[in-house]
Short mmCIF file of C-alpha atoms and ligand atoms in Angstrom, two decimals:
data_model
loop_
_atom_site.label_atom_id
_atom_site.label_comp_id
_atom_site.label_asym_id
_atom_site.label_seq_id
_atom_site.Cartn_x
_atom_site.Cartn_y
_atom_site.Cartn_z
CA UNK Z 15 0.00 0.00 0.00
CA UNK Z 16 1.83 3.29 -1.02
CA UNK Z 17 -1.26 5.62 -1.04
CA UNK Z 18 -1.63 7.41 2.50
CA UNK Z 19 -4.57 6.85 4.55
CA UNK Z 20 -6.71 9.87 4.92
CA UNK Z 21 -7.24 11.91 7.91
CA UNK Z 22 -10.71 13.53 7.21
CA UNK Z 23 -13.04 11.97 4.74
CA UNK Z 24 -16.22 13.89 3.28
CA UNK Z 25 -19.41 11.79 2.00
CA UNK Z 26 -21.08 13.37 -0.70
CA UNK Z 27 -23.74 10.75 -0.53
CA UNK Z 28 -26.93 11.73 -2.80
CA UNK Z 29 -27.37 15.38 -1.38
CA UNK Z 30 -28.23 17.81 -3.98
CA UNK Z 31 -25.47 20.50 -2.17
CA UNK Z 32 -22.61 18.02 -3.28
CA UNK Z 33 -23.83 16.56 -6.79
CA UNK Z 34 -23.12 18.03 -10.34
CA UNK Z 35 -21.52 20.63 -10.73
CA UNK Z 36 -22.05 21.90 -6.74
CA UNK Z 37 -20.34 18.91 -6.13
CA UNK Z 38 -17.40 19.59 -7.92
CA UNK Z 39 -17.59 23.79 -6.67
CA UNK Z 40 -17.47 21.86 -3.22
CA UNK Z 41 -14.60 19.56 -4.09
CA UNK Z 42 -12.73 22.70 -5.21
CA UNK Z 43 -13.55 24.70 -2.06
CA UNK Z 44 -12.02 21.73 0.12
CA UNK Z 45 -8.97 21.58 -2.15
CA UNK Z 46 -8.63 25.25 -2.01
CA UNK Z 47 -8.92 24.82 1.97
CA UNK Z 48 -6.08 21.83 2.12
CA UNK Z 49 -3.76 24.05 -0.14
CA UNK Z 50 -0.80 24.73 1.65
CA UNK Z 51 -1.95 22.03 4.41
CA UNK Z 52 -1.49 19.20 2.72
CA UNK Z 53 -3.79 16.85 4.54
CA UNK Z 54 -4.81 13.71 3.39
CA UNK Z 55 -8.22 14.20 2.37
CA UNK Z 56 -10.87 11.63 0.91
CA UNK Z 57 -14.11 12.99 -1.02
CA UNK Z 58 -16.77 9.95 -1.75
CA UNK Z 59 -18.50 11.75 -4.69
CA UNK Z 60 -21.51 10.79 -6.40
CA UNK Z 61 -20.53 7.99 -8.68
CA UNK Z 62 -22.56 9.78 -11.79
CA UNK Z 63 -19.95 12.63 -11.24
CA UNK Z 64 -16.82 10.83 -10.59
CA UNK Z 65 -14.93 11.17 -13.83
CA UNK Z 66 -15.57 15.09 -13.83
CA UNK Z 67 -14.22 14.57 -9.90
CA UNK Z 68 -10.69 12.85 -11.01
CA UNK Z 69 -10.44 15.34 -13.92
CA UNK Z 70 -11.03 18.50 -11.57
CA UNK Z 71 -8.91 16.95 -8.30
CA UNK Z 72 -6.09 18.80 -7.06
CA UNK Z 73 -4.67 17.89 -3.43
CA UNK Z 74 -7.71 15.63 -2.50
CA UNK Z 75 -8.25 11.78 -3.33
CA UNK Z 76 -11.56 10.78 -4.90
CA UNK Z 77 -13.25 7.93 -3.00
CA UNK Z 78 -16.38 5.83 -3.99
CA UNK Z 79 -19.02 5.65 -1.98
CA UNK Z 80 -20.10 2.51 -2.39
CA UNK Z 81 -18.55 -0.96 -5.15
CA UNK Z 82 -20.10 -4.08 -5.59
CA UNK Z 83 -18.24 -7.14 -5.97
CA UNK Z 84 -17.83 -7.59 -9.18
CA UNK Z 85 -15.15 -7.45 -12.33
CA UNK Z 86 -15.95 -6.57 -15.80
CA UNK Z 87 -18.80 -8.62 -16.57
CA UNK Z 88 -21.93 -9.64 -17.50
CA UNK Z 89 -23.35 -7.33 -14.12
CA UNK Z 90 -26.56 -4.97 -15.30
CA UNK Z 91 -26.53 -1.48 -12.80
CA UNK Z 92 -23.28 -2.70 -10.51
CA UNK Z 93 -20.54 -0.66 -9.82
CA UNK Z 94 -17.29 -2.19 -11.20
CA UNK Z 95 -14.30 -1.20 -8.32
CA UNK Z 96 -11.76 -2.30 -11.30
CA UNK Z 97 -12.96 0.57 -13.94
CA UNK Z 98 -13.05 2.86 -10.60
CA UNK Z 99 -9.24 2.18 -10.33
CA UNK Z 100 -8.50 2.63 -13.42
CA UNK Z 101 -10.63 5.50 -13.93
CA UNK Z 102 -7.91 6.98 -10.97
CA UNK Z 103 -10.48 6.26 -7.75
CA UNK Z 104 -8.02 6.09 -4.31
CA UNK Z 105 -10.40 3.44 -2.39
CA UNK Z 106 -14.11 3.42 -1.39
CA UNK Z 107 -16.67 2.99 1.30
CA UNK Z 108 -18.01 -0.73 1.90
CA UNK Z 109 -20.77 -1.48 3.77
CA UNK Z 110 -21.45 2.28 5.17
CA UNK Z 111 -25.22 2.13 7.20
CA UNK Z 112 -27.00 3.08 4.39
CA UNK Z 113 -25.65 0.94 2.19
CA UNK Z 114 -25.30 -2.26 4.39
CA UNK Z 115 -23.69 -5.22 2.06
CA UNK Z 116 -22.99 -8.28 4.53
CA UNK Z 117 -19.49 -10.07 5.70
CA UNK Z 118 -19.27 -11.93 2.88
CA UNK Z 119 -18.85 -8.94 0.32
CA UNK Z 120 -16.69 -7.28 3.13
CA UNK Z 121 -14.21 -9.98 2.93
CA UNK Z 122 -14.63 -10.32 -0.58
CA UNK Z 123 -14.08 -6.32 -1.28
CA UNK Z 124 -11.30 -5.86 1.05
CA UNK Z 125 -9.36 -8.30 -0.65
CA UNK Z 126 -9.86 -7.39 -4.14
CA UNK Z 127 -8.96 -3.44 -3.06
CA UNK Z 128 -5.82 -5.19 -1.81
CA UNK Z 129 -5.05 -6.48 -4.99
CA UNK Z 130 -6.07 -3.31 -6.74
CA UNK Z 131 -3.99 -1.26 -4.47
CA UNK Z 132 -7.03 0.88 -3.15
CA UNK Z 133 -7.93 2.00 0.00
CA UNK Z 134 -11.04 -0.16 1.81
CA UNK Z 135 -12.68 1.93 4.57
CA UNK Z 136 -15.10 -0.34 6.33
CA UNK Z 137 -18.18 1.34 8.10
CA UNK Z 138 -19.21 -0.57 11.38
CA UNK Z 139 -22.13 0.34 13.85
CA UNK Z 140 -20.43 -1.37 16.86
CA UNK Z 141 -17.68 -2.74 18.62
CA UNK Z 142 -18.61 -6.14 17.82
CA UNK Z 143 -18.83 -5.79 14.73
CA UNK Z 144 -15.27 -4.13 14.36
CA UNK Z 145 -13.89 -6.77 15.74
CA UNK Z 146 -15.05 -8.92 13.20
CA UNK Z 147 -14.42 -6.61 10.71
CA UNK Z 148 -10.96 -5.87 11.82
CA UNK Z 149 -10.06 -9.61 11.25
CA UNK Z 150 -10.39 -8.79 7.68
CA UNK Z 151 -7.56 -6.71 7.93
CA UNK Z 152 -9.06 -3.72 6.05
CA UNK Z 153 -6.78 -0.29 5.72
CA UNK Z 154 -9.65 1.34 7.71
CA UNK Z 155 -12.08 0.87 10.17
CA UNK Z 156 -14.74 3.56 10.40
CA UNK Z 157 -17.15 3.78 13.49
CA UNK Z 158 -20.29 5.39 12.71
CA UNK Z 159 -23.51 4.69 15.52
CA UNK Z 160 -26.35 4.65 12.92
CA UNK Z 161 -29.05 6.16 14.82
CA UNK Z 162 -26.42 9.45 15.01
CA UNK Z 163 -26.16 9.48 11.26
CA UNK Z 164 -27.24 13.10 9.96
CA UNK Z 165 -27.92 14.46 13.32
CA UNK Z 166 -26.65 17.22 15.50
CA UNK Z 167 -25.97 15.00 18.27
CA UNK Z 168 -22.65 14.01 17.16
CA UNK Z 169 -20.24 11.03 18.29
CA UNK Z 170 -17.96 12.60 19.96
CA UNK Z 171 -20.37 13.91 22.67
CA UNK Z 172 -22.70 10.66 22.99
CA UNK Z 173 -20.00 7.48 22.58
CA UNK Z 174 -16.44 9.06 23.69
CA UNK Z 175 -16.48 5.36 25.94
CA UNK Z 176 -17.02 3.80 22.96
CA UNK Z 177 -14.39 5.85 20.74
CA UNK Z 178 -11.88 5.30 22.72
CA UNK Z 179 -12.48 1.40 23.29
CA UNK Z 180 -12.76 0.47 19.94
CA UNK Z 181 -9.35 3.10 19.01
CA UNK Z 182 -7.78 0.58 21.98
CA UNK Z 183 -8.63 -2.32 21.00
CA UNK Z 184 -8.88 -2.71 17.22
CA UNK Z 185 -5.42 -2.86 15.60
CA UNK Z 186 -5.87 -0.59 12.37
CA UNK Z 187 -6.60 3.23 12.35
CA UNK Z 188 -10.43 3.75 13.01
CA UNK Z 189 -11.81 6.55 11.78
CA UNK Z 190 -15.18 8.24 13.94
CA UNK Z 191 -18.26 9.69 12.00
CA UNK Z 192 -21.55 10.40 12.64
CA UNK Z 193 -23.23 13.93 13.54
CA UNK Z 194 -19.87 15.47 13.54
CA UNK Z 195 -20.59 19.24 13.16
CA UNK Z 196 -17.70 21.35 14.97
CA UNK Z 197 -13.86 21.68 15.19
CA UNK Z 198 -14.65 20.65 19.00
CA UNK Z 199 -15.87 17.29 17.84
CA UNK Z 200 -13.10 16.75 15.49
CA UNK Z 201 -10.86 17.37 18.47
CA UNK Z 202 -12.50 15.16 20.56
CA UNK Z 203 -12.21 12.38 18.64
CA UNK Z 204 -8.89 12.94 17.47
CA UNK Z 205 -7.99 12.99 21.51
CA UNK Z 206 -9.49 9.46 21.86
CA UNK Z 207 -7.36 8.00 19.38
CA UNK Z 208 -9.23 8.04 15.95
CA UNK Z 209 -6.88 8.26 13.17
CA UNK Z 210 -9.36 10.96 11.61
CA UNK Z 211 -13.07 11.51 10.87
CA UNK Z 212 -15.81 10.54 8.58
CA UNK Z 213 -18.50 13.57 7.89
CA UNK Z 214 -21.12 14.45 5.33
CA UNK Z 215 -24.00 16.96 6.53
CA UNK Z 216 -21.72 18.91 8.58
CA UNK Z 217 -19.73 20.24 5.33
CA UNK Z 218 -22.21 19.36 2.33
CA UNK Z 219 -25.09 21.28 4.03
CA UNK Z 220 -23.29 23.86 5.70
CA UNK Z 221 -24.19 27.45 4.91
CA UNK Z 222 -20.88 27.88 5.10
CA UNK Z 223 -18.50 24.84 3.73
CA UNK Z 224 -15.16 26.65 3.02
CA UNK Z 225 -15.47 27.59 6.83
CA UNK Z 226 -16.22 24.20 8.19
CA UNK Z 227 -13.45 22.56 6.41
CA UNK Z 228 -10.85 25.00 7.18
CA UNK Z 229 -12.07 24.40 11.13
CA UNK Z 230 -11.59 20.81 10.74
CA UNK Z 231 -8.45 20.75 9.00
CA UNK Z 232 -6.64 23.01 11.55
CA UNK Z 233 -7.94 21.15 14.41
CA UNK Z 234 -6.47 17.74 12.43
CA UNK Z 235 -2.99 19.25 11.65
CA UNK Z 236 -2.86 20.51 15.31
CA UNK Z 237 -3.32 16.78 16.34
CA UNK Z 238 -1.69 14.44 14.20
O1 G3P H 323 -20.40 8.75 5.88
C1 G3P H 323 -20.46 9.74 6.83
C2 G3P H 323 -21.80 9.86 7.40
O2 G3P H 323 -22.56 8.74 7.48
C3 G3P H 323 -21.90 10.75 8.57
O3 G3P H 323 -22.95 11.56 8.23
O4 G3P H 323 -24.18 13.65 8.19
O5 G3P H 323 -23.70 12.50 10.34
O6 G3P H 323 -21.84 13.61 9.10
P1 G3P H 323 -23.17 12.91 9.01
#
């Protein structure tokens, strides 16, 4: 593995904020924020606007948000991880909480991204199930409590037990999502031991994005 592992990834997902061509203004406000920085940063675009994504990235990686696990193939509607990689993709999501997928394609995934030389970053809803997950051996584990998903109750003020349990006792960086919405809960989290954070509607639907990212990045290269 010679790409680095990122230290503050951004879901897209499906909101309208982050898709066309506001998707790509946002990917070049984050860049523009990680100029000079030089953070690892992970964006999981939309796949219907990743090509324009990896024509338009500068100092960010472009993540999917989701593969199946497939090749090239006889596969009607999947999304092929191989033409992702060679289309210039650094790694994707598997098995985030809205797009649950089951062991068996974890296993299955996480071995073909090691093949591919892309970065797997493995969603879990619980310590239990990062320890299974873990097993796998995946580049990331990231910890996101469903239930805090999109909320403003983030994970850094209701688990920080958790956080820093799982951070102990799982052997490859875990990232921390879910409700993050302020430098403070970057910080937080950070503190406990993640190795960064996972965050959607506390950039995409902020009034102010360029703000929030610059925020979060500080905080991150204060604390790694
Ligand atoms: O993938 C990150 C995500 O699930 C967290 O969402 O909106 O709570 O930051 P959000």
């Amino acid at each position: 593995m010679d790409r680095a592992l990122p230290r503050l990834v951004v879901n897209f997902k499906n909101y309208s904020q982050a898709s066309g061509q506001a998707g790509i203004d946002l990917m070049r406000i984050i860049s523009e924020k990680n100029d000079g920085l030089g953070l690892e940063v992970g964006l999981c675009v939309n796949v219907l606007d990743m090509k324009d994504a990896l024509r338009e990235a500068k100092g960010v990686s472009v993540y999917a948000q989701h593969v199946d696990p497939i090749g090239y193939g006889s596969y009607t509607g999947k999304v092929n991880p191989e033409y992702l990689v060679e289309m210039g993709v650094a790694g994707s999501l598997i098995n985030h909480s809205e797009d649950r997928v089951g062991l068996y394609t974890i296993v299955k995934e996480i071995e073909s991204f090691r093949e591919m030389g892309i970065i797997s970053i493995v969603c879990v809803e619980s310590l239990e199930e990062a320890r299974v997950v873990a097993d796998m051996k995946p580049d990331i584990i990231a910890y996101e409590p469903p239930e805090l998903i999109g909320g403003d109750v983030s994970v850094a003020t209701a688990s920080p037990d958790l956080i820093e349990k799982i951070v102990r006792e799982i052997e490859c960086p875990v990232m921390v999502g879910a409700g993050i919405k302020t430098a403070e809960d970057v910080r937080v989290c950070l503190e406990l031991g993640a190795y960064g954070v996972l965050v959607a509607s506390g950039i995409v639907k902020s009034e102010e994005p360029g703000k929030v990212v610059s925020d979060f990045l500080e905080v991150i290269q204060k604390n790694v």
